[in-house]
CSV table of C-alpha atoms in Angstrom, one decimal:
chain,number,residue,atom,x,y,z
A,91,UNK,CA,224.3,39.5,207.9
A,92,UNK,CA,224.9,43.2,205.8
A,93,UNK,CA,222.9,43.0,202.4
A,94,UNK,CA,224.3,44.3,199.2
A,95,UNK,CA,221.7,44.2,196.3
A,96,UNK,CA,223.4,45.1,192.4
A,97,UNK,CA,220.8,45.2,189.9
A,98,UNK,CA,220.3,44.1,186.9
A,99,UNK,CA,221.9,41.0,187.3
A,100,UNK,CA,222.6,41.0,183.6
A,101,UNK,CA,222.8,43.1,180.8
A,102,UNK,CA,223.5,43.4,176.9
A,103,UNK,CA,224.2,47.1,175.5
A,104,UNK,CA,224.8,48.7,172.3
A,105,UNK,CA,228.3,50.6,171.2
A,106,UNK,CA,228.1,54.3,172.3
A,107,UNK,CA,224.9,53.7,174.5
A,108,UNK,CA,223.8,54.4,178.1
A,109,UNK,CA,224.1,51.9,181.1
A,110,UNK,CA,223.6,52.4,184.8
A,111,UNK,CA,223.9,49.9,187.1
A,112,UNK,CA,222.2,50.4,190.5
A,113,UNK,CA,223.1,49.4,193.9
A,114,UNK,CA,222.0,48.8,197.3
A,115,UNK,CA,223.3,48.3,200.5
A,116,UNK,CA,221.1,48.0,204.0
A,117,UNK,CA,223.9,48.3,206.5
A,118,UNK,CA,224.4,52.0,206.5
A,119,UNK,CA,227.6,51.7,205.7
A,120,UNK,CA,229.4,54.9,204.5
A,121,UNK,CA,231.5,53.7,202.6
A,122,UNK,CA,230.8,51.8,198.8
A,123,UNK,CA,232.5,50.4,196.2
A,124,UNK,CA,232.1,49.6,192.3
A,125,UNK,CA,234.8,47.7,191.2
A,126,UNK,CA,235.1,45.2,187.9
A,127,UNK,CA,236.6,41.7,187.2
A,128,UNK,CA,237.6,40.1,184.6
A,129,UNK,CA,239.9,36.6,184.2
A,130,UNK,CA,243.4,37.3,184.8
A,131,UNK,CA,243.5,41.1,186.5
A,132,UNK,CA,241.5,40.4,189.9
A,133,UNK,CA,239.1,43.0,191.1
A,134,UNK,CA,240.0,46.3,190.0
A,135,UNK,CA,238.7,49.0,191.8
A,136,UNK,CA,236.8,52.2,189.5
A,137,UNK,CA,234.9,54.7,191.8
A,138,UNK,CA,234.3,54.5,195.6
A,139,UNK,CA,232.0,56.5,197.8
A,140,UNK,CA,232.2,58.1,201.5
A,141,UNK,CA,229.3,58.9,201.9
A,142,UNK,CA,225.9,60.5,199.9
A,143,UNK,CA,227.6,62.9,197.7
A,144,UNK,CA,230.5,61.6,197.7
A,145,UNK,CA,232.8,60.5,195.1
A,146,UNK,CA,236.3,59.4,194.4
A,147,UNK,CA,238.3,57.8,191.3
A,148,UNK,CA,239.7,54.2,192.1
A,149,UNK,CA,242.2,52.8,189.8
A,150,UNK,CA,240.5,52.5,186.3
A,151,UNK,CA,237.5,55.6,186.4
A,152,UNK,CA,238.5,56.1,182.6
A,153,UNK,CA,234.8,55.7,180.9
A,154,UNK,CA,232.9,55.3,184.0
A,155,UNK,CA,231.0,57.6,186.0
A,156,UNK,CA,229.8,57.6,189.7
A,157,UNK,CA,226.7,58.8,191.9
A,158,UNK,CA,226.2,58.7,195.4
A,159,UNK,CA,222.8,60.2,195.6
A,160,UNK,CA,221.8,58.5,199.4
A,161,UNK,CA,223.5,56.5,202.1
A,162,UNK,CA,222.1,53.8,200.7
A,163,UNK,CA,222.4,54.2,196.8
A,164,UNK,CA,226.0,54.2,194.9
A,165,UNK,CA,225.0,54.1,190.8
A,166,UNK,CA,227.7,53.2,188.2
A,167,UNK,CA,227.0,55.2,184.9
A,168,UNK,CA,229.2,54.2,181.6
A,169,UNK,CA,228.2,57.4,179.2
A,170,UNK,CA,229.2,55.9,175.9
A,171,UNK,CA,229.4,52.5,176.1
A,172,UNK,CA,232.7,50.0,175.0
A,173,UNK,CA,233.1,46.3,174.2
A,174,UNK,CA,235.9,47.0,176.3
A,175,UNK,CA,233.6,47.7,179.2
A,176,UNK,CA,232.4,44.1,178.5
A,177,UNK,CA,232.7,42.6,182.5
A,178,UNK,CA,231.4,41.4,185.9
A,179,UNK,CA,230.3,44.7,187.7
A,180,UNK,CA,230.2,44.5,191.5
A,181,UNK,CA,229.4,46.7,194.2
A,182,UNK,CA,230.5,46.5,198.1
A,183,UNK,CA,230.3,48.9,201.0
A,184,UNK,CA,231.7,48.1,204.6
A,185,UNK,CA,236.0,49.2,204.6
A,186,UNK,CA,237.1,52.5,205.8
A,187,UNK,CA,238.7,54.1,208.6
A,188,UNK,CA,237.9,51.1,210.9
A,189,UNK,CA,239.6,48.1,208.6
A,190,UNK,CA,235.9,46.9,208.5
A,191,UNK,CA,235.4,43.6,206.1
A,192,UNK,CA,233.6,44.2,202.8
A,193,UNK,CA,230.4,43.0,202.0
A,194,UNK,CA,229.6,42.7,197.9
A,195,UNK,CA,226.5,42.2,196.1
A,196,UNK,CA,226.1,39.5,193.2
A,197,UNK,CA,227.4,41.1,190.4
A,198,UNK,CA,226.1,42.4,187.3
A,199,UNK,CA,227.4,41.1,183.8
A,200,UNK,CA,227.5,43.5,181.1
A,201,UNK,CA,227.9,42.8,177.6
A,202,UNK,CA,228.7,45.5,175.4
A,203,UNK,CA,228.1,44.8,171.6
B,84,UNK,CA,253.4,46.0,189.1
B,85,UNK,CA,251.4,44.3,191.4
B,86,UNK,CA,251.8,45.4,195.2
B,87,UNK,CA,249.9,42.0,195.9
B,88,UNK,CA,250.5,38.5,194.8
B,89,UNK,CA,248.5,35.3,195.0
B,90,UNK,CA,250.2,32.0,193.8
B,91,UNK,CA,249.3,29.9,192.5
B,92,UNK,CA,247.4,30.6,190.0
B,93,UNK,CA,245.2,27.3,190.6
B,94,UNK,CA,244.8,24.5,192.5
B,95,UNK,CA,243.3,21.2,192.7
B,96,UNK,CA,243.0,19.6,195.8
B,97,UNK,CA,241.0,15.5,196.7
B,98,UNK,CA,238.2,15.6,198.6
B,99,UNK,CA,239.3,15.8,202.4
B,100,UNK,CA,242.8,16.9,202.1
B,101,UNK,CA,244.4,19.9,203.0
B,102,UNK,CA,244.6,22.8,200.3
B,103,UNK,CA,247.3,25.8,201.1
B,104,UNK,CA,247.4,29.8,199.3
B,105,UNK,CA,249.9,32.3,199.4
B,106,UNK,CA,250.0,35.9,199.4
B,107,UNK,CA,253.2,38.0,198.8
B,108,UNK,CA,252.9,41.8,199.1
B,109,UNK,CA,255.7,44.5,198.3
B,110,UNK,CA,254.6,47.8,200.5
B,111,UNK,CA,255.6,47.6,203.9
B,112,UNK,CA,253.3,49.2,204.8
B,113,UNK,CA,250.5,46.8,204.4
B,114,UNK,CA,249.3,45.7,207.5
B,115,UNK,CA,245.7,44.6,207.6
B,116,UNK,CA,245.2,41.1,205.1
B,117,UNK,CA,242.1,39.1,204.5
B,118,UNK,CA,241.0,36.6,202.6
B,119,UNK,CA,238.0,36.4,200.7
B,120,UNK,CA,236.7,33.8,198.9
B,121,UNK,CA,234.1,33.7,195.6
B,122,UNK,CA,232.0,30.8,194.6
B,123,UNK,CA,230.9,30.6,190.9
B,124,UNK,CA,228.2,33.3,190.1
B,125,UNK,CA,228.3,35.4,193.6
B,126,UNK,CA,230.1,38.1,195.1
B,127,UNK,CA,232.9,37.7,196.9
B,128,UNK,CA,232.6,37.1,200.9
B,129,UNK,CA,235.3,37.6,203.4
B,130,UNK,CA,236.9,34.5,205.0
B,131,UNK,CA,239.2,35.9,207.4
B,132,UNK,CA,241.4,38.4,208.9
B,133,UNK,CA,244.6,38.7,209.8
B,134,UNK,CA,245.9,41.9,211.7
B,135,UNK,CA,249.2,40.1,213.9
B,136,UNK,CA,251.7,38.0,213.2
B,137,UNK,CA,251.4,34.3,213.8
B,138,UNK,CA,248.2,32.0,213.4
B,139,UNK,CA,244.5,32.8,213.3
B,140,UNK,CA,242.7,28.9,212.8
B,141,UNK,CA,238.7,29.4,212.1
B,142,UNK,CA,237.1,25.7,212.3
B,143,UNK,CA,239.1,24.0,208.8
B,144,UNK,CA,240.6,27.2,207.8
B,145,UNK,CA,244.0,28.7,209.3
B,146,UNK,CA,245.6,31.9,208.3
B,147,UNK,CA,249.1,32.7,209.1
B,148,UNK,CA,250.8,36.4,208.6
B,149,UNK,CA,254.5,36.7,208.7
B,150,UNK,CA,254.7,40.4,208.6
B,151,UNK,CA,258.7,40.8,208.5
B,152,UNK,CA,258.6,38.7,205.0
B,153,UNK,CA,255.5,40.0,203.8
B,154,UNK,CA,253.7,37.0,203.3
B,155,UNK,CA,250.4,35.5,204.4
B,156,UNK,CA,248.9,32.0,203.7
B,157,UNK,CA,245.7,30.6,204.1
B,158,UNK,CA,245.2,26.2,204.7
B,159,UNK,CA,242.2,24.5,204.9
B,160,UNK,CA,242.2,21.2,206.4
B,161,UNK,CA,239.5,18.4,205.4
B,162,UNK,CA,238.7,20.0,201.7
B,163,UNK,CA,235.4,19.8,201.0
B,164,UNK,CA,233.7,20.2,197.4
B,165,UNK,CA,232.0,23.1,198.8
B,166,UNK,CA,235.7,25.0,199.9
B,167,UNK,CA,236.0,24.6,195.3
B,168,UNK,CA,235.5,28.8,194.4
B,169,UNK,CA,238.0,31.4,194.0
B,170,UNK,CA,240.6,32.8,196.5
B,171,UNK,CA,241.6,36.1,197.2
B,172,UNK,CA,244.1,37.7,199.3
B,173,UNK,CA,243.7,41.2,200.1
B,174,UNK,CA,246.2,44.1,201.9
B,175,UNK,CA,245.9,47.3,203.5
B,176,UNK,CA,247.5,50.1,205.3
B,177,UNK,CA,247.2,53.4,203.8
B,178,UNK,CA,245.5,56.3,205.3
B,179,UNK,CA,242.6,55.6,203.6
B,180,UNK,CA,242.2,51.4,203.9
B,181,UNK,CA,241.8,50.9,200.6
B,182,UNK,CA,242.4,47.0,199.9
B,183,UNK,CA,244.9,46.3,197.7
B,184,UNK,CA,243.7,42.7,195.5
B,185,UNK,CA,245.4,39.6,194.2
B,186,UNK,CA,244.7,37.9,191.0
B,187,UNK,CA,243.0,35.6,192.8
B,188,UNK,CA,243.8,31.4,193.4
B,189,UNK,CA,241.0,28.8,191.8
B,190,UNK,CA,240.9,26.0,194.2
B,191,UNK,CA,238.9,23.0,193.0
B,192,UNK,CA,238.5,19.7,195.5
B,193,UNK,CA,238.1,16.5,193.6
B,194,UNK,CA,235.6,14.1,194.6
């Protein structure tokens, strides 16, 4: 089965600090996504990518940057973390023009103090 | 306004019973629908996709789609404790095929 690995699993950061969340997929999928999940909001799309070197804004991109240096890796960067960014973050690969299934990682629980 | 609305927000079903979820979209462009399941502490995992009107059955799971009414449902028969999870409906139809997610239904199976 398709594999998506996220790191770290848990992260505690201070307000104003820089946070980088990493995601690696071995599925050779072109598309990758970053979501955040909060109670009552379901999954909200932050950034996505169509391939190496590409990043696109999702529905809630403010305060986040993304980087796709290779087909396998997709990072989410919080330059100046704020407590409102405390959440669970999920990376996924798949989807695209063939309406394919998304495969998710296990998530990163981020707490910003 | 959320384009994909799920109901109920939560559901409690006795073991061996039938669990049913509903999802209504407000965008007639949606052509493709999925159900995803998320166990606690894990990422969502695709359960079923349904792209054509009618029923689609996979084991204990049956999805039903009615594009005219923009309604999709999921039914789980003979519910097991392992079915306790958060269930999401997701839909897409635009040229980018970006998924639009419902807010989820929490299912609890009572032993």
